[in-house]
Short mmCIF file of C-alpha atoms in Angstrom, two decimals:
data_model
loop_
_atom_site.label_atom_id
_atom_site.label_comp_id
_atom_site.label_asym_id
_atom_site.label_seq_id
_atom_site.Cartn_x
_atom_site.Cartn_y
_atom_site.Cartn_z
CA MET A 189 65.46 62.79 -228.96
CA PRO A 190 63.04 65.42 -230.26
CA HIS A 191 59.44 65.29 -229.20
CA PRO A 192 57.26 64.30 -232.20
CA GLU A 193 54.67 67.07 -231.68
CA HIS A 194 56.15 69.82 -229.56
CA ASP A 195 59.26 71.84 -230.05
CA SER A 196 60.95 70.17 -227.12
CA TYR A 197 63.31 67.39 -226.21
CA PHE A 198 63.09 64.40 -223.90
CA ILE A 199 65.85 64.50 -221.36
CA GLN A 200 66.80 61.26 -219.70
CA ARG A 201 66.56 61.79 -215.96
CA GLY A 202 68.91 60.39 -213.39
CA PRO A 203 67.67 57.82 -210.89
CA GLU A 204 65.44 59.09 -208.11
CA PRO A 205 67.24 59.64 -204.85
CA GLY A 206 66.35 57.60 -201.82
CA GLY A 207 65.19 54.02 -201.43
CA THR A 208 67.33 50.93 -201.23
CA GLY A 209 68.84 51.54 -204.66
CA GLY A 210 69.65 55.10 -203.62
CA VAL A 211 71.64 53.83 -200.66
CA GLY A 212 73.61 51.51 -202.92
CA ARG A 213 74.28 54.28 -205.43
CA ALA A 214 75.28 56.70 -202.69
CA PHE A 215 77.71 54.12 -201.34
CA GLY A 216 79.21 53.55 -204.80
CA GLU A 217 79.48 57.27 -205.44
CA THR A 218 81.17 57.73 -202.07
CA LEU A 219 83.78 55.15 -203.02
CA ARG A 220 84.26 56.94 -206.35
CA GLY A 221 84.72 60.23 -204.49
CA LEU A 222 87.25 58.63 -202.16
CA LYS A 223 89.18 57.36 -205.18
CA THR A 224 89.16 60.84 -206.72
CA THR A 225 90.52 62.54 -203.61
CA PHE A 226 93.10 59.79 -203.09
CA ASN A 227 94.38 60.40 -206.62
CA ARG A 228 94.80 64.07 -205.70
CA LEU A 229 96.85 62.97 -202.68
CA VAL A 230 99.12 60.84 -204.85
CA GLU A 231 99.61 63.57 -207.45
CA GLY A 232 101.56 65.71 -205.03
CA VAL A 233 101.72 69.39 -204.35
CA ASP A 234 101.20 72.29 -206.75
CA THR A 235 102.13 75.05 -204.31
CA VAL A 236 105.07 77.30 -205.19
CA GLN A 237 106.93 78.12 -201.96
CA TYR A 238 106.97 81.81 -202.90
CA PRO A 239 109.66 83.65 -201.01
CA GLU A 240 112.14 80.80 -201.50
CA GLU A 241 110.87 79.73 -204.87
CA LYS A 242 109.78 82.16 -207.56
CA ILE A 243 108.04 81.70 -210.85
CA PRO A 244 110.16 83.50 -213.49
CA VAL A 245 108.48 86.40 -215.26
CA TYR A 246 108.41 86.97 -219.00
CA PRO A 247 110.34 89.88 -220.53
CA ARG A 248 107.04 91.53 -221.40
CA PHE A 249 106.06 91.53 -217.71
CA ARG A 250 105.38 95.07 -216.51
CA GLY A 251 107.10 95.47 -213.19
CA ARG A 252 108.88 98.38 -211.55
CA HIS A 253 110.08 101.07 -213.98
CA ARG A 254 113.67 101.73 -214.86
CA LEU A 255 115.36 104.79 -216.31
CA HIS A 256 118.23 104.23 -218.71
CA ARG A 257 121.50 105.84 -219.69
CA PHE A 258 123.38 105.73 -222.98
CA GLU A 259 125.82 102.91 -222.69
CA ASP A 260 128.68 104.69 -224.50
CA THR A 261 128.55 108.17 -222.97
CA GLY A 262 126.81 107.40 -219.70
CA LEU A 263 124.39 110.29 -220.24
CA GLU A 264 120.77 109.89 -219.26
CA LYS A 265 118.34 109.16 -222.03
CA CYS A 266 115.54 111.15 -220.39
CA VAL A 267 115.27 114.71 -221.70
CA GLY A 268 112.57 115.83 -219.29
CA CYS A 269 109.84 116.17 -221.91
CA SER A 270 107.09 115.05 -219.47
CA LEU A 271 105.29 112.99 -222.09
CA CYS A 272 105.27 110.06 -219.69
CA ALA A 273 103.62 112.23 -217.04
CA ALA A 274 101.05 113.35 -219.60
CA ALA A 275 100.33 109.77 -220.64
CA CYS A 276 100.07 108.46 -217.10
CA PRO A 277 96.44 107.61 -216.27
CA ALA A 278 97.20 107.37 -212.55
CA ASP A 279 99.05 110.67 -212.51
CA CYS A 280 101.91 109.20 -210.57
CA ILE A 281 104.89 110.64 -212.47
CA ARG A 282 106.35 114.05 -211.65
CA VAL A 283 108.99 115.55 -213.94
CA VAL A 284 110.73 118.87 -213.46
CA ALA A 285 113.00 119.69 -216.39
CA ALA A 286 116.17 121.80 -216.38
CA GLU A 287 118.55 123.03 -219.11
CA ASN A 288 121.76 121.18 -219.82
CA THR A 289 124.79 123.49 -219.69
CA PRO A 290 128.17 122.69 -221.34
CA ASP A 291 129.88 122.23 -218.00
CA HIS A 292 126.94 120.37 -216.44
CA ARG A 293 125.67 117.88 -218.96
CA VAL A 294 123.28 115.23 -217.70
CA SER A 295 121.25 114.01 -220.65
CA GLY A 296 121.72 113.54 -224.36
CA GLY A 297 119.20 116.24 -225.30
CA GLU A 298 118.84 119.96 -224.69
CA ARG A 299 117.18 119.55 -221.34
CA PHE A 300 117.23 116.91 -218.61
CA ALA A 301 114.97 115.81 -215.78
CA ALA A 302 116.09 117.60 -212.64
CA VAL A 303 113.36 115.79 -210.71
CA TYR A 304 111.92 112.52 -211.85
CA GLU A 305 109.65 110.79 -209.36
CA ILE A 306 107.25 107.89 -209.70
CA ASN A 307 104.80 107.25 -206.90
CA MET A 308 104.67 103.45 -206.86
CA SER A 309 101.71 103.41 -204.53
CA ARG A 310 99.63 105.06 -207.28
CA CYS A 311 101.14 103.41 -210.34
CA ILE A 312 98.86 100.91 -212.05
CA PHE A 313 101.65 99.36 -214.16
CA CYS A 314 99.85 100.00 -217.44
CA GLY A 315 103.07 100.74 -219.32
CA TYR A 316 101.76 103.89 -221.07
CA CYS A 317 104.83 105.83 -219.92
CA GLU A 318 107.04 103.33 -221.73
CA LEU A 319 104.95 103.75 -224.90
CA ALA A 320 104.89 107.53 -224.65
CA CYS A 321 108.64 107.95 -224.21
CA PRO A 322 110.25 109.10 -227.48
CA PHE A 323 113.77 108.11 -226.33
CA ASP A 324 113.11 104.74 -224.65
CA ALA A 325 114.41 106.39 -221.49
CA ILE A 326 111.83 104.71 -219.26
CA THR A 327 110.95 101.04 -219.53
CA MET A 328 109.04 98.65 -217.33
CA GLY A 329 111.40 96.33 -215.47
CA ASN A 330 110.49 92.92 -214.11
CA ASP A 331 110.65 93.57 -210.38
CA PHE A 332 107.30 93.16 -208.63
CA GLU A 333 108.35 93.00 -204.98
CA LEU A 334 107.61 96.58 -204.02
CA ALA A 335 106.14 96.27 -200.54
CA ASP A 336 107.44 98.76 -198.02
CA TYR A 337 106.68 100.04 -194.56
CA ASN A 338 105.98 103.70 -195.43
CA ARG A 339 104.09 105.28 -198.25
CA SER A 340 106.82 107.88 -198.62
CA ASP A 341 109.32 105.09 -199.29
CA LEU A 342 107.29 104.13 -202.33
CA ILE A 343 108.02 107.40 -204.10
CA PHE A 344 110.94 106.36 -206.31
CA THR A 345 113.39 109.12 -207.18
CA LYS A 346 115.47 109.41 -210.32
CA GLU A 347 118.53 107.93 -208.65
CA MET A 348 116.57 104.89 -207.51
CA LEU A 349 115.10 104.38 -210.97
CA LEU A 350 118.47 104.80 -212.67
CA ALA A 351 120.28 102.42 -210.33
CA GLU A 352 120.91 98.88 -211.44
CA PRO A 353 118.12 96.91 -209.69
CA LEU A 354 118.81 93.96 -207.40
CA GLU A 355 118.39 90.64 -209.13
CA ARG A 356 115.28 89.72 -207.23
CA THR A 357 113.05 88.37 -209.95
CA PRO A 358 114.02 85.48 -212.21
CA LEU A 359 113.45 86.14 -215.88
CA ARG A 360 112.58 83.67 -218.58
CA ALA A 361 112.70 83.93 -222.34
CA GLU A 362 109.56 84.45 -224.37
CA GLY A 363 107.91 81.12 -225.14
CA GLU A 364 109.76 79.29 -222.37
CA MET B 180 72.21 36.65 -144.08
CA SER B 181 75.47 37.96 -145.31
CA SER B 182 75.22 40.78 -147.80
CA THR B 183 77.44 40.37 -150.79
CA PHE B 184 78.90 43.48 -152.35
CA VAL B 185 78.06 43.53 -156.03
CA PRO B 186 80.06 46.25 -157.77
CA MET B 187 78.46 48.19 -160.58
CA ALA B 188 81.52 47.50 -162.66
CA GLU B 189 84.47 45.32 -162.06
CA THR B 190 87.91 46.69 -162.67
CA PHE B 191 90.75 44.28 -163.09
CA ALA B 192 93.95 45.80 -161.79
CA VAL B 193 97.18 43.84 -161.71
CA GLU B 194 99.28 46.67 -160.32
CA THR B 195 99.86 48.11 -156.88
CA TRP B 196 98.19 51.44 -156.21
CA TRP B 197 101.20 53.69 -156.79
CA VAL B 198 101.94 52.07 -160.13
CA GLN B 199 98.33 52.78 -161.08
CA ILE B 200 98.77 56.49 -160.31
CA ILE B 201 101.99 56.78 -162.31
CA LYS B 202 100.41 54.81 -165.14
CA GLY B 203 97.35 57.05 -165.12
CA VAL B 204 99.46 60.19 -165.44
CA ILE B 205 101.54 58.69 -168.24
CA ILE B 206 98.47 57.56 -170.18
CA ALA B 207 96.85 60.98 -169.82
CA LEU B 208 100.09 62.53 -171.12
CA ILE B 209 100.11 60.11 -174.05
CA GLY B 210 96.57 61.24 -174.81
CA PHE B 211 97.54 64.89 -174.69
CA THR B 212 100.57 64.20 -176.89
CA LEU B 213 98.44 62.51 -179.49
CA ILE B 214 96.21 65.59 -179.83
CA PRO B 215 98.77 67.87 -181.55
CA ALA B 216 99.94 64.86 -183.52
CA ALA B 217 96.42 64.30 -184.82
CA VAL B 218 95.95 68.01 -185.54
CA THR B 219 99.21 68.08 -187.50
CA VAL B 220 98.37 64.90 -189.39
CA GLU B 221 94.96 66.24 -190.25
CA ARG B 222 96.18 69.63 -191.46
CA LYS B 223 99.10 68.23 -193.44
CA LEU B 224 96.98 65.50 -195.01
CA LEU B 225 94.11 67.82 -195.83
CA GLY B 226 96.65 70.04 -197.56
CA ARG B 227 97.97 67.14 -199.63
CA PHE B 228 94.43 66.20 -200.57
CA GLN B 229 94.05 69.73 -201.94
CA HIS B 230 97.38 69.90 -203.79
CA ARG B 231 99.04 72.06 -201.14
CA TYR B 232 101.56 71.55 -198.34
CA GLY B 233 99.58 72.42 -195.27
CA PRO B 234 101.48 74.04 -192.41
CA ASN B 235 105.22 73.84 -193.12
CA ARG B 236 106.75 76.93 -191.53
CA ALA B 237 106.86 76.27 -187.78
CA GLY B 238 109.55 73.72 -187.03
CA PRO B 239 110.70 70.95 -189.36
CA TYR B 240 107.91 70.19 -191.85
CA GLY B 241 105.52 72.30 -189.79
CA THR B 242 105.45 69.81 -186.94
CA LEU B 243 105.50 72.55 -184.30
CA GLN B 244 102.49 74.34 -185.77
CA ALA B 245 99.94 72.62 -183.54
CA GLY B 246 102.01 73.33 -180.43
CA ALA B 247 102.38 76.96 -181.47
CA ASP B 248 98.62 77.22 -181.99
CA ILE B 249 97.91 75.79 -178.56
CA LEU B 250 100.36 78.19 -176.93
CA LYS B 251 98.80 81.07 -178.82
CA LEU B 252 95.29 80.09 -177.71
CA LEU B 253 96.35 79.68 -174.08
CA GLY B 254 97.97 83.11 -174.14
CA LYS B 255 94.76 84.81 -175.21
CA GLU B 256 92.40 86.77 -173.04
CA ASN B 257 89.72 84.67 -171.36
CA PHE B 258 86.64 86.79 -171.90
CA ARG B 259 83.01 85.78 -171.98
CA PRO B 260 79.89 87.31 -173.51
CA ALA B 261 77.68 89.41 -171.25
CA ALA B 262 74.73 87.09 -171.86
CA SER B 263 76.64 83.96 -170.89
CA GLN B 264 76.19 82.11 -167.62
CA GLY B 265 79.57 82.19 -165.97
CA PHE B 266 79.78 78.93 -164.06
CA LEU B 267 78.36 76.73 -166.81
CA PHE B 268 80.28 78.65 -169.45
CA TYR B 269 83.58 77.75 -167.81
CA LEU B 270 82.48 74.27 -166.73
CA ALA B 271 81.55 73.11 -170.24
CA PRO B 272 85.05 72.95 -171.83
CA ILE B 273 86.46 71.33 -168.69
CA LEU B 274 83.74 68.69 -168.83
CA ALA B 275 84.51 68.00 -172.48
CA VAL B 276 88.24 67.54 -171.87
CA VAL B 277 87.85 65.52 -168.67
CA ALA B 278 85.41 63.14 -170.30
CA ALA B 279 87.66 62.72 -173.34
CA VAL B 280 90.78 62.01 -171.27
CA ALA B 281 88.85 59.64 -169.01
CA THR B 282 87.65 57.74 -172.06
CA PHE B 283 91.21 57.41 -173.25
CA ALA B 284 92.03 55.52 -170.06
CA ILE B 285 90.11 52.50 -171.27
CA VAL B 286 92.00 52.08 -174.55
CA PRO B 287 94.18 48.98 -174.21
CA LEU B 288 97.60 49.83 -175.59
CA GLY B 289 99.10 46.43 -174.80
CA GLU B 290 98.97 43.42 -172.57
CA VAL B 291 100.41 43.07 -169.09
CA VAL B 292 104.18 43.51 -169.04
CA THR B 293 106.74 43.55 -166.26
CA ILE B 294 108.51 46.87 -165.77
CA PHE B 295 111.19 46.99 -163.00
CA GLY B 296 109.71 43.89 -161.42
CA GLN B 297 106.22 45.38 -161.29
CA PRO B 298 103.42 43.91 -163.40
CA VAL B 299 101.94 46.72 -165.46
CA GLY B 300 98.99 46.49 -167.82
CA LEU B 301 99.55 48.83 -170.74
CA TYR B 302 96.16 50.51 -170.38
CA GLY B 303 94.59 53.00 -168.02
CA ILE B 304 92.01 50.67 -166.56
CA ASP B 305 90.50 47.39 -167.63
CA VAL B 306 86.87 47.71 -166.67
CA GLY B 307 84.39 44.88 -167.01
CA ILE B 308 81.94 47.12 -168.88
CA GLY B 309 84.32 48.36 -171.64
CA PRO B 310 82.08 49.81 -174.34
CA LEU B 311 79.45 50.93 -171.84
CA TYR B 312 82.12 52.99 -170.10
CA VAL B 313 82.95 54.60 -173.45
CA PHE B 314 79.33 55.44 -174.12
CA ALA B 315 78.76 56.71 -170.59
CA LEU B 316 81.72 59.09 -170.76
CA GLY B 317 80.78 60.02 -174.31
CA SER B 318 77.43 61.18 -172.93
CA ILE B 319 79.19 63.27 -170.30
CA ALA B 320 81.37 64.82 -172.99
CA PHE B 321 78.18 65.63 -174.81
CA TYR B 322 76.99 67.51 -171.71
CA GLY B 323 80.05 69.68 -172.28
CA LEU B 324 78.89 70.49 -175.79
CA VAL B 325 75.28 71.19 -174.87
CA LEU B 326 76.14 73.19 -171.75
CA GLY B 327 78.71 75.17 -173.70
CA GLY B 328 76.16 76.04 -176.35
CA PHE B 329 73.46 76.74 -173.80
CA ALA B 330 75.57 78.82 -171.42
CA SER B 331 77.05 80.99 -174.16
CA GLY B 332 73.82 82.96 -174.50
CA SER B 333 74.26 83.10 -178.25
CA LYS B 334 71.87 81.93 -180.94
CA TYR B 335 74.56 80.20 -182.98
CA SER B 336 75.84 78.37 -179.94
CA TYR B 337 72.33 77.35 -179.01
CA LEU B 338 71.65 76.04 -182.51
CA GLY B 339 74.89 74.09 -182.39
CA ALA B 340 74.01 72.63 -179.00
CA MET B 341 70.56 71.57 -180.18
CA ARG B 342 72.06 69.97 -183.26
CA ALA B 343 74.60 68.21 -181.08
CA ALA B 344 71.84 66.87 -178.87
CA ALA B 345 69.85 65.47 -181.76
CA GLN B 346 72.82 64.12 -183.69
CA LEU B 347 74.64 62.48 -180.79
CA ILE B 348 71.52 60.75 -179.50
CA SER B 349 70.66 59.48 -182.98
CA TYR B 350 74.05 58.03 -183.72
CA GLU B 351 74.85 56.71 -180.27
CA VAL B 352 72.07 54.16 -180.70
CA ALA B 353 73.49 52.79 -183.94
CA MET B 354 77.00 52.91 -182.50
CA GLY B 355 75.97 50.88 -179.48
CA LEU B 356 74.08 48.34 -181.53
CA SER B 357 77.01 47.91 -183.92
CA LEU B 358 79.11 46.67 -181.00
CA VAL B 359 76.46 44.25 -179.75
CA GLY B 360 77.50 41.63 -182.30
CA VAL B 361 81.10 41.77 -181.13
CA ILE B 362 80.05 41.57 -177.49
CA MET B 363 77.90 38.52 -178.21
CA ILE B 364 80.73 36.71 -179.97
CA THR B 365 83.27 37.52 -177.25
CA GLY B 366 80.81 36.96 -174.44
CA ASP B 367 82.57 39.66 -172.45
CA LEU B 368 82.50 43.44 -172.23
CA SER B 369 86.15 43.94 -171.34
CA LEU B 370 88.13 45.51 -174.16
CA VAL B 371 91.24 43.59 -173.15
CA THR B 372 89.35 40.31 -173.46
CA MET B 373 88.10 41.39 -176.87
CA VAL B 374 91.65 41.90 -178.09
CA GLU B 375 92.73 38.56 -176.67
CA TYR B 376 89.79 36.88 -178.42
CA GLN B 377 90.85 38.44 -181.71
CA GLN B 378 94.43 37.27 -181.19
CA GLU B 379 93.24 33.71 -180.77
CA HIS B 380 90.58 33.72 -183.46
CA LEU B 381 89.90 36.19 -186.21
CA TRP B 382 89.79 39.97 -186.25
CA PHE B 383 86.28 41.31 -185.87
CA VAL B 384 86.64 43.43 -188.99
CA LEU B 385 86.34 40.12 -190.87
CA LEU B 386 83.77 38.55 -188.55
CA GLN B 387 81.63 41.69 -188.26
CA PRO B 388 82.20 43.78 -191.41
CA VAL B 389 78.77 45.42 -191.25
CA GLY B 390 79.20 46.22 -187.58
CA PHE B 391 82.62 47.70 -188.35
CA LEU B 392 81.23 49.90 -191.10
CA ILE B 393 78.36 51.12 -188.94
CA PHE B 394 80.71 51.75 -186.03
CA VAL B 395 83.10 53.84 -188.13
CA ILE B 396 80.30 55.90 -189.66
CA ALA B 397 78.60 56.43 -186.32
CA ALA B 398 81.95 57.30 -184.76
CA MET B 399 82.40 60.02 -187.36
CA ALA B 400 79.00 61.41 -186.41
CA GLU B 401 79.75 61.08 -182.69
CA THR B 402 83.00 63.00 -182.99
CA ASN B 403 81.41 65.68 -185.20
CA ARG B 404 83.70 64.91 -188.11
CA ALA B 405 82.83 65.89 -191.66
CA PRO B 406 80.46 64.98 -193.30
CA PHE B 407 78.53 64.94 -190.02
CA ASP B 408 79.91 68.23 -188.71
CA LEU B 409 76.55 69.96 -188.53
CA VAL B 410 77.21 70.67 -184.89
CA GLU B 411 79.92 73.15 -185.76
CA ALA B 412 79.05 73.75 -189.42
CA ASP B 413 81.21 76.81 -189.95
CA SER B 414 79.38 77.94 -193.08
CA GLU B 415 76.02 77.89 -191.34
CA ILE B 416 76.33 78.54 -187.61
CA VAL B 417 79.86 80.02 -187.30
CA ALA B 418 81.31 77.34 -185.00
CA GLY B 419 78.24 75.92 -183.30
CA TYR B 420 78.53 75.40 -179.58
CA MET B 421 82.02 76.90 -179.41
CA THR B 422 81.23 80.13 -181.24
CA GLU B 423 81.59 82.29 -178.13
CA TYR B 424 84.68 80.58 -176.80
CA GLY B 425 88.17 81.99 -177.26
CA GLY B 426 91.55 81.22 -175.80
CA GLY B 427 91.65 78.38 -173.31
CA GLY B 428 87.99 77.43 -173.65
CA PHE B 429 88.29 77.08 -177.38
CA ALA B 430 91.56 75.19 -177.02
CA SER B 431 89.87 72.78 -174.59
CA PHE B 432 86.96 72.08 -176.92
CA TYR B 433 89.34 71.73 -179.83
CA ALA B 434 91.59 69.34 -177.91
CA ALA B 435 88.60 67.31 -176.71
CA GLU B 436 87.33 67.05 -180.26
CA TYR B 437 90.60 65.67 -181.56
CA LEU B 438 91.06 63.41 -178.57
CA ASN B 439 87.57 62.06 -179.23
CA MET B 440 88.59 61.38 -182.82
CA ILE B 441 91.67 59.51 -181.58
CA ILE B 442 89.57 57.57 -179.09
CA ALA B 443 87.05 56.65 -181.77
CA GLY B 444 89.93 55.34 -183.87
CA ALA B 445 91.47 53.57 -180.89
CA ILE B 446 88.21 51.89 -179.89
CA ALA B 447 87.63 50.81 -183.48
CA THR B 448 91.20 49.48 -183.48
CA THR B 449 90.64 47.60 -180.26
CA VAL B 450 87.28 46.14 -181.08
CA PHE B 451 87.64 45.46 -184.79
CA LEU B 452 91.31 45.61 -185.80
CA GLY B 453 92.81 43.34 -183.15
CA GLY B 454 94.19 46.03 -180.83
CA TRP B 455 97.89 45.44 -180.22
CA ALA B 456 97.97 42.22 -182.25
CA ILE B 457 100.26 42.10 -185.27
CA PRO B 458 98.95 39.82 -188.00
CA PHE B 459 101.00 36.62 -188.61
CA TRP B 460 103.26 37.39 -185.64
CA PRO B 461 101.48 35.98 -182.61
CA ASP B 462 104.45 36.17 -180.22
CA ALA B 463 105.47 39.77 -180.94
CA PRO B 464 107.16 41.49 -177.98
CA ALA B 465 104.62 43.14 -175.68
CA ALA B 466 106.55 46.42 -175.75
CA LEU B 467 105.49 46.86 -179.38
CA GLY B 468 101.83 46.93 -178.31
CA PRO B 469 101.38 50.69 -177.80
CA PHE B 470 103.08 51.48 -181.11
CA VAL B 471 100.88 49.03 -182.96
CA VAL B 472 97.74 50.48 -181.38
CA ILE B 473 98.80 54.05 -182.15
CA PHE B 474 99.71 53.10 -185.72
CA LYS B 475 96.32 51.48 -186.28
CA THR B 476 94.60 54.43 -184.62
CA PHE B 477 96.28 56.80 -187.02
CA LEU B 478 95.09 54.65 -189.90
CA PHE B 479 91.62 55.60 -188.73
CA VAL B 480 92.66 59.23 -188.37
CA PHE B 481 93.88 59.07 -191.97
CA PHE B 482 90.54 57.61 -193.01
CA PHE B 483 88.61 60.31 -191.16
CA VAL B 484 90.65 63.02 -192.86
CA TRP B 485 90.21 61.29 -196.21
CA ILE B 486 86.44 61.29 -195.70
CA ARG B 487 86.55 64.94 -194.67
CA ALA B 488 88.45 65.81 -197.84
CA THR B 489 85.92 63.93 -199.95
CA LEU B 490 82.36 64.35 -198.74
CA PRO B 491 80.30 67.53 -198.38
CA ARG B 492 78.29 68.11 -195.24
CA LEU B 493 74.95 66.33 -194.99
CA ARG B 494 71.73 68.28 -194.86
CA TYR B 495 69.99 68.06 -191.51
CA ASP B 496 67.11 65.82 -192.67
CA GLN B 497 69.59 63.62 -194.53
CA LEU B 498 71.57 63.24 -191.32
CA MET B 499 68.48 62.21 -189.40
CA SER B 500 67.11 59.83 -192.02
CA PHE B 501 70.54 58.28 -192.52
CA GLY B 502 70.92 57.65 -188.82
CA TRP B 503 67.44 56.36 -188.12
CA LYS B 504 66.40 54.77 -191.41
CA ILE B 505 69.64 53.17 -192.57
CA LEU B 506 72.21 52.81 -189.81
CA LEU B 507 69.84 51.80 -187.02
CA PRO B 508 67.95 49.07 -188.97
CA LEU B 509 71.25 47.79 -190.37
CA ALA B 510 72.80 47.65 -186.92
CA THR B 511 69.74 45.92 -185.49
CA LEU B 512 69.73 43.39 -188.33
CA ASN B 513 73.43 42.80 -187.82
CA ALA B 514 72.92 42.20 -184.10
CA LEU B 515 69.97 39.88 -184.77
CA ILE B 516 71.78 37.77 -187.36
CA THR B 517 74.87 37.57 -185.15
CA ALA B 518 72.69 36.45 -182.25
CA VAL B 519 71.13 33.70 -184.35
CA VAL B 520 74.50 32.53 -185.64
CA VAL B 521 76.13 32.63 -182.19
CA VAL B 522 73.31 30.58 -180.70
CA ALA B 523 73.30 28.14 -183.62
CA ILE B 524 77.03 27.40 -183.43
#
């Protein structure tokens, strides 16, 4: 309700604490609180038992990277252009390119990545490498369980990135 | 003139001496077994109250967690701060545990039964001063708290000890007065007699509802349970009187605390909930007695955990004014009215 003269409002205040009425109200409110917590007890548990039970990730989830091959020829898609390394804000990708020769053909293009390393301990999983890649050779997978005992083990080589990953993370469809 | 020996307290023993020793050991072991049970129940329940599981990794459904914790604590180094006072520092946790276990002796778990031809009362001792014994040993346990806080040579411990002193004295008065009504109706201080009275008549929770309420609230304050856990308020004074304790000392205080909670529940069961009596089954087998008492005790443990999950900690002045301005007058009024009614009938 606006005040008739000032530019202010009357706010209805709660009852004053203390006194005999305060004791009664506190008792009632305590019972109400007990009811609230008991309802939480009845509702059951929300915890996901993580290592045994996993929440599926969406396809757009940006997990560990993967490198891809052409399905028909088996050649690598990566041509060693280093655009991913240039786009990487964390500077965690190292590419050393080499020429394809007729008797040693690795990729579909003129050149291939002789060394392709991603340092997972630096990667921020922004997905810029995926966007930068002109051949869709690198994509973000859905694996997020990357813990390891040594930092050096977190530098993923080309072979590791090309390999078919273990099915460790359940996937769900978009909108599921 | 022949001098008559008047004992300070009468104890009514039906057993021979060696049965009493065996019984004492078994009852102490029951007490120590109930501690991890209460810890597990509390942690699991508190988890459920907060939409989580609580401990569920060690053993089936996490039942071995409490045992694992105790083993871990006992395996830790027993160090003490440089400022602490050695003898008192080590005496305090022992005092707390001894007093708690000794209090457990008085809880009547059942009536007198015959085991292998020997009459055995299913309780540690049946003393003629029941509740007074509880309060006396409760005060000794409180020495453990205050000495522990004092001897630690730490400010947090000292604050906790001072809080313990103020809080326990305040609530012990109301707790004692809440039982006066029951004592007047029974006309006897023995806890076993109280249970027998309730078996014959009506449970005291119905005869003395106000006394019951005051007793439960004061018991929560006496055992430093939330919302009266100012003594060890972890967000204010780290852990109060047990801040400087680690390993065995901490385990002892922790065990004493939970045993005190069980005892508070057991005394409330005995005095107000009919002890080993099962409603509408007056001639239940005596062997069921201990299970009934433990079941009812854990109802109280459930209630204490429920309260802990619900209410925030009281402010210090709220604690004091609640104890002195509400509980104490209510308890006095309850005792007065009961006295008038008892005399009138």
